[in-house]
């Protein structure tokens, strides 16, 4: 399989022989890297601290510095640049390191050398005008970008979530096997920042069972996508769970077969989220008529009147972690969630 790989270490253009494994993640080390990467001199670091940092009350600050460092810095009628040069000269004559001075006065929230804390990250964001301090990891970490030239990828889902179904014997495939999922793609890319990415064109997905339920799912071949976030999907009323960390498959449409008592019921699934830990989504089942407690639907044995409570008992008995039944004019919608 043709593979193209690009490796780079962005910080190496500023720091010679930098090794991420040896980086200690202290506030001093992060400050030094940010200062060096911005080509900051002692003079412009001090200027940033004194004149660009949250409207510093300079007179009060100088009085405090004079007392704590035993200095004699005076405010005079002069330009900012001239004052900074004079301030810098006084620090140097008193053997006060500029990096240490700025760190102690504007960045640190704890004494001594220590791994940078969240408050210090925020201070450094303000000082260096960084939108997100944590993005700095893409500067000091090795960055790898890779492209795989391939036409197909296999996707494996844990059999504890869904498993292959033996249609001949009408039972789970012997050996509790994961489903066969083969995706048609153009390229597969990997980057340190974005992880593994590809665009699925079509997916061959074997008929599978939601494990230990008897409920079968067969996705439409062109209605399956890879997703890395699920913030747009909410299934349950009064539900505040965030699915933002979800990554897996989004099955936009699928056929469902539900073995309810002695009947077989068919439904259409919508926006099914599936990965190695969870399956959740919606199943729409067409109804002929309904009232407050019953529905009439078409089954393998013809029209059947079924109590809504019987549906609830069925899903509860199959081990679903969450489920809701919503009654609409022409269909009922079953919203479900099952974890492995």
mmCIF file of C-alpha atoms in Angstrom:
data_model
loop_
_atom_site.group_PDB
_atom_site.id
_atom_site.type_symbol
_atom_site.label_atom_id
_atom_site.label_comp_id
_atom_site.label_asym_id
_atom_site.label_seq_id
_atom_site.Cartn_x
_atom_site.Cartn_y
_atom_site.Cartn_z
ATOM 1 C CA UNK A 1 0.000 0.000 0.000
ATOM 2 C CA UNK A 2 1.621 3.346 -1.039
ATOM 3 C CA UNK A 3 2.243 5.455 2.057
ATOM 4 C CA UNK A 4 3.487 9.049 2.284
ATOM 5 C CA UNK A 5 4.801 10.349 5.611
ATOM 6 C CA UNK A 6 5.937 13.823 6.692
ATOM 7 C CA UNK A 7 7.641 14.340 10.064
ATOM 8 C CA UNK A 8 8.540 17.658 11.632
ATOM 9 C CA UNK A 9 9.350 19.140 15.016
ATOM 10 C CA UNK A 10 8.335 22.837 14.830
ATOM 11 C CA UNK A 11 10.226 23.893 17.976
ATOM 12 C CA UNK A 12 13.524 22.695 16.472
ATOM 13 C CA UNK A 13 13.731 25.831 14.322
ATOM 14 C CA UNK A 14 14.061 27.849 17.536
ATOM 15 C CA UNK A 15 15.701 25.422 19.990
ATOM 16 C CA UNK A 16 18.623 23.266 18.886
ATOM 17 C CA UNK A 17 18.594 19.562 19.828
ATOM 18 C CA UNK A 18 15.162 19.809 21.474
ATOM 19 C CA UNK A 19 13.873 16.438 22.729
ATOM 20 C CA UNK A 20 10.247 16.247 23.846
ATOM 21 C CA UNK A 21 11.018 13.277 26.127
ATOM 22 C CA UNK A 22 13.383 15.499 28.131
ATOM 23 C CA UNK A 23 10.978 18.444 28.379
ATOM 24 C CA UNK A 24 9.998 18.997 32.037
ATOM 25 C CA UNK A 25 6.762 21.017 31.486
ATOM 26 C CA UNK A 26 7.720 23.562 34.146
ATOM 27 C CA UNK A 27 6.492 27.130 33.977
ATOM 28 C CA UNK A 28 10.098 28.263 33.366
ATOM 29 C CA UNK A 29 10.547 25.944 30.378
ATOM 30 C CA UNK A 30 7.276 26.975 28.755
ATOM 31 C CA UNK A 31 8.105 30.642 29.272
ATOM 32 C CA UNK A 32 11.527 30.180 27.691
ATOM 33 C CA UNK A 33 10.078 28.392 24.662
ATOM 34 C CA UNK A 34 7.443 31.076 24.099
ATOM 35 C CA UNK A 35 9.985 33.853 24.493
ATOM 36 C CA UNK A 36 12.462 32.213 22.111
ATOM 37 C CA UNK A 37 9.837 31.282 19.509
ATOM 38 C CA UNK A 38 8.685 34.911 19.424
ATOM 39 C CA UNK A 39 12.284 36.141 19.154
ATOM 40 C CA UNK A 40 11.735 38.142 22.338
ATOM 41 C CA UNK A 41 14.649 40.175 23.699
ATOM 42 C CA UNK A 42 15.000 41.146 27.345
ATOM 43 C CA UNK A 43 13.962 44.650 26.368
ATOM 44 C CA UNK A 44 10.711 43.783 24.603
ATOM 45 C CA UNK A 45 9.787 41.231 27.291
ATOM 46 C CA UNK A 46 10.113 43.955 29.904
ATOM 47 C CA UNK A 47 8.225 46.430 27.720
ATOM 48 C CA UNK A 48 5.375 43.929 27.293
ATOM 49 C CA UNK A 49 5.258 43.380 31.053
ATOM 50 C CA UNK A 50 5.266 47.059 32.002
ATOM 51 C CA UNK A 51 3.099 48.618 29.307
ATOM 52 C CA UNK A 52 0.985 45.971 27.610
ATOM 53 C CA UNK A 53 -0.131 43.834 30.512
ATOM 54 C CA UNK A 54 -3.649 44.580 31.798
ATOM 55 C CA UNK A 55 -3.269 48.322 32.409
ATOM 56 C CA UNK A 56 -0.615 47.981 35.071
ATOM 57 C CA UNK A 57 -0.576 50.785 37.675
ATOM 58 C CA UNK A 58 3.063 51.562 37.012
ATOM 59 C CA UNK A 59 3.708 53.894 39.966
ATOM 60 C CA UNK A 60 2.333 51.400 42.498
ATOM 61 C CA UNK A 61 4.186 48.537 40.823
ATOM 62 C CA UNK A 62 7.546 50.373 40.851
ATOM 63 C CA UNK A 63 7.140 51.248 44.534
ATOM 64 C CA UNK A 64 6.521 47.583 45.335
ATOM 65 C CA UNK A 65 9.475 46.410 43.221
ATOM 66 C CA UNK A 66 11.827 48.914 44.885
ATOM 67 C CA UNK A 67 10.817 47.637 48.320
ATOM 68 C CA UNK A 68 11.022 43.937 47.529
ATOM 69 C CA UNK A 69 14.200 44.000 45.420
ATOM 70 C CA UNK A 70 15.909 46.908 47.288
ATOM 71 C CA UNK A 71 16.180 49.031 44.158
ATOM 72 C CA UNK A 72 15.883 52.718 43.372
ATOM 73 C CA UNK A 73 13.843 52.966 40.173
ATOM 74 C CA UNK A 74 12.299 56.398 39.612
ATOM 75 C CA UNK A 75 9.557 57.447 37.205
ATOM 76 C CA UNK A 76 10.773 60.311 35.023
ATOM 77 C CA UNK A 77 9.509 62.322 32.066
ATOM 78 C CA UNK A 78 10.754 60.096 29.246
ATOM 79 C CA UNK A 79 9.527 57.750 26.533
ATOM 80 C CA UNK A 80 8.398 54.215 27.287
ATOM 81 C CA UNK A 81 11.404 52.860 25.423
ATOM 82 C CA UNK A 82 13.838 54.995 27.400
ATOM 83 C CA UNK A 83 12.236 53.963 30.699
ATOM 84 C CA UNK A 84 12.419 50.261 29.769
ATOM 85 C CA UNK A 85 16.115 50.588 28.858
ATOM 86 C CA UNK A 86 16.835 52.315 32.169
ATOM 87 C CA UNK A 87 14.789 49.719 34.098
ATOM 88 C CA UNK A 88 16.643 46.914 32.303
ATOM 89 C CA UNK A 89 20.020 48.471 33.081
ATOM 90 C CA UNK A 90 19.133 48.641 36.810
ATOM 91 C CA UNK A 91 18.059 44.989 36.824
ATOM 92 C CA UNK A 92 21.290 43.913 35.148
ATOM 93 C CA UNK A 93 23.494 45.978 37.471
ATOM 94 C CA UNK A 94 21.769 44.252 40.391
ATOM 95 C CA UNK A 95 22.196 40.846 38.734
ATOM 96 C CA UNK A 96 18.463 40.238 38.462
ATOM 97 C CA UNK A 97 17.591 37.917 35.588
ATOM 98 C CA UNK A 98 14.892 39.438 33.363
ATOM 99 C CA UNK A 99 13.232 36.079 32.642
ATOM 100 C CA UNK A 100 13.024 35.299 36.357
ATOM 101 C CA UNK A 101 11.745 38.809 37.130
ATOM 102 C CA UNK A 102 8.925 38.667 34.572
ATOM 103 C CA UNK A 103 8.019 35.128 35.613
ATOM 104 C CA UNK A 104 7.832 36.011 39.300
ATOM 105 C CA UNK A 105 5.939 39.259 38.817
ATOM 106 C CA UNK A 106 3.507 38.360 36.028
ATOM 107 C CA UNK A 107 3.239 34.599 35.503
ATOM 108 C CA UNK A 108 3.891 32.441 38.558
ATOM 109 C CA UNK A 109 1.206 31.581 41.078
ATOM 110 C CA UNK A 110 3.368 29.090 43.004
ATOM 111 C CA UNK A 111 6.897 29.381 44.341
ATOM 112 C CA UNK A 112 9.785 27.197 43.219
ATOM 113 C CA UNK A 113 10.196 25.071 40.119
ATOM 114 C CA UNK A 114 7.024 23.107 39.330
ATOM 115 C CA UNK A 115 4.903 21.776 36.490
ATOM 116 C CA UNK A 116 2.881 24.641 35.072
ATOM 117 C CA UNK A 117 -0.620 24.946 36.547
ATOM 118 C CA UNK A 118 -3.857 26.140 34.934
ATOM 119 C CA UNK A 119 -3.676 29.669 36.388
ATOM 120 C CA UNK A 120 -0.143 30.091 35.027
ATOM 121 C CA UNK A 121 -1.282 28.864 31.610
ATOM 122 C CA UNK A 122 -3.938 31.596 31.583
ATOM 123 C CA UNK A 123 -1.363 34.191 32.691
ATOM 124 C CA UNK A 124 0.922 33.119 29.866
ATOM 125 C CA UNK A 125 -1.947 33.315 27.376
ATOM 126 C CA UNK A 126 -2.533 36.938 28.342
ATOM 127 C CA UNK A 127 1.148 37.841 28.435
ATOM 128 C CA UNK A 128 2.022 36.361 25.036
ATOM 129 C CA UNK A 129 -1.450 36.906 23.510
ATOM 130 C CA UNK A 130 -2.090 33.204 22.916
ATOM 131 C CA UNK A 131 -5.620 32.069 22.129
ATOM 132 C CA UNK A 132 -5.211 28.586 23.621
ATOM 133 C CA UNK A 133 -2.131 27.624 25.627
ATOM 134 C CA UNK A 134 -2.770 23.913 25.105
ATOM 135 C CA UNK A 135 -2.217 24.382 21.361
ATOM 136 C CA UNK A 136 1.458 24.820 22.240
ATOM 137 C CA UNK A 137 1.699 21.026 22.301
ATOM 138 C CA UNK A 138 1.634 21.144 18.492
ATOM 139 C CA UNK A 139 4.833 23.210 18.589
ATOM 140 C CA UNK A 140 6.822 21.077 21.032
ATOM 141 C CA UNK A 141 5.434 17.654 20.027
ATOM 142 C CA UNK A 142 6.670 15.848 16.914
ATOM 143 C CA UNK A 143 4.112 16.364 14.142
ATOM 144 C CA UNK A 144 3.389 13.460 11.818
ATOM 145 C CA UNK A 145 1.258 13.666 8.683
ATOM 146 C CA UNK A 146 0.626 10.474 6.738
ATOM 147 C CA UNK A 147 -1.440 9.560 3.690
ATOM 148 C CA UNK A 148 -2.340 5.985 2.790
ATOM 149 C CA UNK A 149 -3.314 5.381 -0.824
ATOM 150 C CA UNK A 150 -6.002 2.704 -0.658
ATOM 151 C CA UNK A 151 -9.462 1.957 -2.026
ATOM 152 C CA UNK A 152 -10.905 0.043 0.914
ATOM 153 C CA UNK A 153 -10.655 0.006 4.695
ATOM 154 C CA UNK A 154 -11.940 -2.520 7.188
ATOM 155 C CA UNK A 155 -13.758 -1.167 10.235
ATOM 156 C CA UNK A 156 -14.007 -3.298 13.365
ATOM 157 C CA UNK A 157 -16.681 -2.820 16.015
ATOM 158 C CA UNK A 158 -16.507 -4.764 19.268
ATOM 159 C CA UNK A 159 -18.835 -7.779 19.306
ATOM 160 C CA UNK A 160 -20.092 -6.751 22.737
ATOM 161 C CA UNK A 161 -21.968 -3.931 20.929
ATOM 162 C CA UNK A 162 -23.077 -5.592 17.676
ATOM 163 C CA UNK A 163 -22.224 -8.999 16.236
ATOM 164 C CA UNK A 164 -22.625 -10.999 13.039
ATOM 165 C CA UNK A 165 -25.969 -12.706 12.481
ATOM 166 C CA UNK A 166 -26.349 -16.169 10.929
ATOM 167 C CA UNK A 167 -29.315 -15.743 8.599
ATOM 168 C CA UNK A 168 -29.447 -19.467 7.731
ATOM 169 C CA UNK A 169 -29.892 -20.632 11.305
ATOM 170 C CA UNK A 170 -31.453 -17.369 12.501
ATOM 171 C CA UNK A 171 -29.089 -16.883 15.440
ATOM 172 C CA UNK A 172 -25.796 -15.114 16.238
ATOM 173 C CA UNK A 173 -22.844 -16.360 14.194
ATOM 174 C CA UNK A 174 -20.902 -19.055 16.009
ATOM 175 C CA UNK A 175 -17.944 -17.586 17.882
ATOM 176 C CA UNK A 176 -19.593 -14.266 18.745
ATOM 177 C CA UNK A 177 -17.953 -12.522 15.775
ATOM 178 C CA UNK A 178 -17.867 -8.766 15.147
ATOM 179 C CA UNK A 179 -19.726 -7.571 12.039
ATOM 180 C CA UNK A 180 -17.994 -7.387 8.677
ATOM 181 C CA UNK A 181 -17.683 -3.710 7.734
ATOM 182 C CA UNK A 182 -15.803 -2.748 4.564
ATOM 183 C CA UNK A 183 -15.641 0.882 3.498
ATOM 184 C CA UNK A 184 -14.877 2.314 0.063
ATOM 185 C CA UNK A 185 -12.530 5.312 0.389
ATOM 186 C CA UNK A 186 -10.203 7.492 -1.671
ATOM 187 C CA UNK A 187 -7.482 8.217 0.876
ATOM 188 C CA UNK A 188 -6.812 7.621 4.538
ATOM 189 C CA UNK A 189 -4.909 10.400 6.317
ATOM 190 C CA UNK A 190 -3.379 10.633 9.763
ATOM 191 C CA UNK A 191 -2.057 13.702 11.545
ATOM 192 C CA UNK A 192 -0.916 14.278 15.100
ATOM 193 C CA UNK A 193 -3.471 17.072 15.461
ATOM 194 C CA UNK A 194 -6.543 15.515 13.793
ATOM 195 C CA UNK A 195 -5.900 11.787 14.180
ATOM 196 C CA UNK A 196 -7.130 9.301 11.577
ATOM 197 C CA UNK A 197 -9.476 10.701 8.929
ATOM 198 C CA UNK A 198 -11.119 9.447 5.764
ATOM 199 C CA UNK A 199 -14.281 9.980 3.728
ATOM 200 C CA UNK A 200 -16.408 6.873 3.358
ATOM 201 C CA UNK A 201 -17.968 6.598 -0.099
ATOM 202 C CA UNK A 202 -19.964 3.418 0.463
ATOM 203 C CA UNK A 203 -19.979 0.771 3.175
ATOM 204 C CA UNK A 204 -20.619 -2.952 2.933
ATOM 205 C CA UNK A 205 -22.098 -3.861 6.311
ATOM 206 C CA UNK A 206 -23.158 -7.426 7.110
ATOM 207 C CA UNK A 207 -26.543 -7.982 8.746
ATOM 208 C CA UNK A 208 -25.829 -7.734 12.443
ATOM 209 C CA UNK A 209 -27.529 -8.044 15.800
ATOM 210 C CA UNK A 210 -27.465 -5.517 18.614
ATOM 211 C CA UNK A 211 -25.739 -7.966 20.906
ATOM 212 C CA UNK A 212 -27.999 -10.148 23.062
ATOM 213 C CA UNK A 213 -31.219 -8.451 21.912
ATOM 214 C CA UNK A 214 -32.217 -10.325 18.746
ATOM 215 C CA UNK A 215 -32.756 -6.924 17.069
ATOM 216 C CA UNK A 216 -31.111 -6.861 13.636
ATOM 217 C CA UNK A 217 -29.611 -3.848 11.863
ATOM 218 C CA UNK A 218 -28.659 -3.506 8.177
ATOM 219 C CA UNK A 219 -27.377 -0.011 7.260
ATOM 220 C CA UNK A 220 -27.955 1.514 3.821
ATOM 221 C CA UNK A 221 -24.581 1.287 2.023
ATOM 222 C CA UNK A 222 -24.330 5.000 1.170
ATOM 223 C CA UNK A 223 -25.663 6.301 4.498
ATOM 224 C CA UNK A 224 -22.665 5.661 6.776
ATOM 225 C CA UNK A 225 -20.077 8.261 7.819
ATOM 226 C CA UNK A 226 -17.149 8.469 10.195
ATOM 227 C CA UNK A 227 -17.645 11.110 12.891
ATOM 228 C CA UNK A 228 -15.393 12.477 15.638
ATOM 229 C CA UNK A 229 -18.000 14.503 17.510
ATOM 230 C CA UNK A 230 -21.659 14.015 18.313
ATOM 231 C CA UNK A 231 -22.615 17.410 19.705
ATOM 232 C CA UNK A 232 -25.436 17.790 17.164
ATOM 233 C CA UNK A 233 -27.283 14.672 18.281
ATOM 234 C CA UNK A 234 -29.702 14.575 21.195
ATOM 235 C CA UNK A 235 -32.074 11.659 21.600
ATOM 236 C CA UNK A 236 -33.614 11.771 25.043
ATOM 237 C CA UNK A 237 -35.848 14.354 26.662
ATOM 238 C CA UNK A 238 -34.473 15.939 29.840
ATOM 239 C CA UNK A 239 -31.070 14.568 28.878
ATOM 240 C CA UNK A 240 -27.902 16.626 29.347
ATOM 241 C CA UNK A 241 -25.204 14.024 28.602
ATOM 242 C CA UNK A 242 -22.513 15.377 26.292
ATOM 243 C CA UNK A 243 -21.421 13.166 23.390
ATOM 244 C CA UNK A 244 -18.699 15.565 22.302
ATOM 245 C CA UNK A 245 -15.942 13.007 22.876
ATOM 246 C CA UNK A 246 -17.729 10.394 20.742
ATOM 247 C CA UNK A 247 -15.889 9.014 17.715
ATOM 248 C CA UNK A 248 -17.163 6.204 15.539
ATOM 249 C CA UNK A 249 -19.791 5.604 12.863
ATOM 250 C CA UNK A 250 -22.879 7.643 12.077
ATOM 251 C CA UNK A 251 -25.459 5.469 10.320
ATOM 252 C CA UNK A 252 -27.935 7.909 8.825
ATOM 253 C CA UNK A 253 -30.431 5.246 7.736
ATOM 254 C CA UNK A 254 -30.735 1.516 8.356
ATOM 255 C CA UNK A 255 -33.283 -1.279 8.245
ATOM 256 C CA UNK A 256 -34.203 -2.738 11.638
ATOM 257 C CA UNK A 257 -35.884 -6.073 12.320
ATOM 258 C CA UNK A 258 -37.409 -6.487 15.784
ATOM 259 C CA UNK A 259 -38.540 -9.936 17.061
ATOM 260 C CA UNK A 260 -41.421 -8.868 19.286
ATOM 261 C CA UNK A 261 -43.092 -11.856 20.979
ATOM 262 C CA UNK A 262 -44.215 -14.089 18.083
ATOM 263 C CA UNK A 263 -44.148 -11.268 15.534
ATOM 264 C CA UNK A 264 -41.474 -9.684 13.357
ATOM 265 C CA UNK A 265 -41.652 -5.884 13.197
ATOM 266 C CA UNK A 266 -39.741 -3.787 10.654
ATOM 267 C CA UNK A 267 -38.518 -0.243 11.189
ATOM 268 C CA UNK A 268 -36.205 2.399 9.751
ATOM 269 C CA UNK A 269 -33.324 3.608 11.887
ATOM 270 C CA UNK A 270 -32.124 7.213 11.786
ATOM 271 C CA UNK A 271 -28.857 8.779 12.955
ATOM 272 C CA UNK A 272 -27.488 5.700 14.676
ATOM 273 C CA UNK A 273 -24.230 6.399 16.534
ATOM 274 C CA UNK A 274 -22.023 3.338 16.898
ATOM 275 C CA UNK A 275 -18.572 2.621 18.289
ATOM 276 C CA UNK A 276 -16.817 0.072 20.499
ATOM 277 C CA UNK A 277 -18.621 1.271 23.618
ATOM 278 C CA UNK A 278 -22.154 2.262 22.671
ATOM 279 C CA UNK A 279 -24.967 2.183 20.123
ATOM 280 C CA UNK A 280 -27.766 4.731 20.233
ATOM 281 C CA UNK A 281 -30.265 6.297 17.891
ATOM 282 C CA UNK A 282 -33.868 6.234 16.685
ATOM 283 C CA UNK A 283 -36.103 3.609 15.079
ATOM 284 C CA UNK A 284 -39.287 4.701 13.284
ATOM 285 C CA UNK A 285 -42.086 2.112 13.009
ATOM 286 C CA UNK A 286 -45.109 2.861 10.825
ATOM 287 C CA UNK A 287 -48.469 2.529 12.597
ATOM 288 C CA UNK A 288 -51.967 1.987 11.228
ATOM 289 C CA UNK A 289 -53.748 3.583 14.171
ATOM 290 C CA UNK A 290 -53.196 4.353 17.837
ATOM 291 C CA UNK A 291 -54.798 5.576 21.026
ATOM 292 C CA UNK A 292 -53.405 6.564 24.419
ATOM 293 C CA UNK A 293 -52.364 3.036 25.392
ATOM 294 C CA UNK A 294 -52.238 0.919 22.208
ATOM 295 C CA UNK A 295 -50.909 0.932 18.665
ATOM 296 C CA UNK A 296 -51.901 -1.081 15.601
ATOM 297 C CA UNK A 297 -48.984 -1.991 13.345
ATOM 298 C CA UNK A 298 -48.227 -4.292 10.426
ATOM 299 C CA UNK A 299 -46.169 -7.341 11.464
ATOM 300 C CA UNK A 300 -45.095 -10.586 9.834
ATOM 301 C CA UNK A 301 -48.409 -12.000 11.058
ATOM 302 C CA UNK A 302 -50.568 -9.181 9.720
ATOM 303 C CA UNK A 303 -52.056 -6.266 11.637
ATOM 304 C CA UNK A 304 -51.553 -6.505 15.373
ATOM 305 C CA UNK A 305 -52.776 -4.410 18.271
ATOM 306 C CA UNK A 306 -49.980 -3.958 20.807
ATOM 307 C CA UNK A 307 -50.017 -2.175 24.143
ATOM 308 C CA UNK A 308 -47.366 0.538 24.381
ATOM 309 C CA UNK A 309 -46.398 -0.794 27.805
ATOM 310 C CA UNK A 310 -45.550 -4.140 26.195
ATOM 311 C CA UNK A 311 -43.001 -2.368 23.981
ATOM 312 C CA UNK A 312 -41.512 -0.766 27.069
ATOM 313 C CA UNK A 313 -41.247 -4.139 28.822
ATOM 314 C CA UNK A 314 -39.611 -5.638 25.720
ATOM 315 C CA UNK A 315 -36.811 -3.066 25.519
ATOM 316 C CA UNK A 316 -36.241 -3.178 29.256
ATOM 317 C CA UNK A 317 -35.871 -6.967 29.103
ATOM 318 C CA UNK A 318 -33.240 -6.660 26.341
ATOM 319 C CA UNK A 319 -30.832 -4.704 28.515
ATOM 320 C CA UNK A 320 -31.132 -1.254 26.944
ATOM 321 C CA UNK A 321 -29.678 1.404 29.221
ATOM 322 C CA UNK A 322 -32.124 4.047 28.005
ATOM 323 C CA UNK A 323 -35.179 4.037 25.790
ATOM 324 C CA UNK A 324 -38.171 6.259 25.076
ATOM 325 C CA UNK A 325 -41.253 5.696 22.934
ATOM 326 C CA UNK A 326 -42.770 8.727 21.190
ATOM 327 C CA UNK A 327 -46.114 8.527 19.410
ATOM 328 C CA UNK A 328 -46.597 10.566 16.209
ATOM 329 C CA UNK A 329 -49.499 10.664 13.741
ATOM 330 C CA UNK A 330 -48.266 7.936 11.400
ATOM 331 C CA UNK A 331 -45.441 6.261 13.296
ATOM 332 C CA UNK A 332 -43.918 5.612 16.680
ATOM 333 C CA UNK A 333 -40.306 6.498 17.331
ATOM 334 C CA UNK A 334 -38.151 4.408 19.639
ATOM 335 C CA UNK A 335 -35.105 6.225 20.983
ATOM 336 C CA UNK A 336 -32.586 3.857 22.487
ATOM 337 C CA UNK A 337 -29.131 3.579 24.001
ATOM 338 C CA UNK A 338 -27.192 0.428 24.822
ATOM 339 C CA UNK A 339 -23.655 0.269 26.176
ATOM 340 C CA UNK A 340 -21.293 -2.674 26.024
#
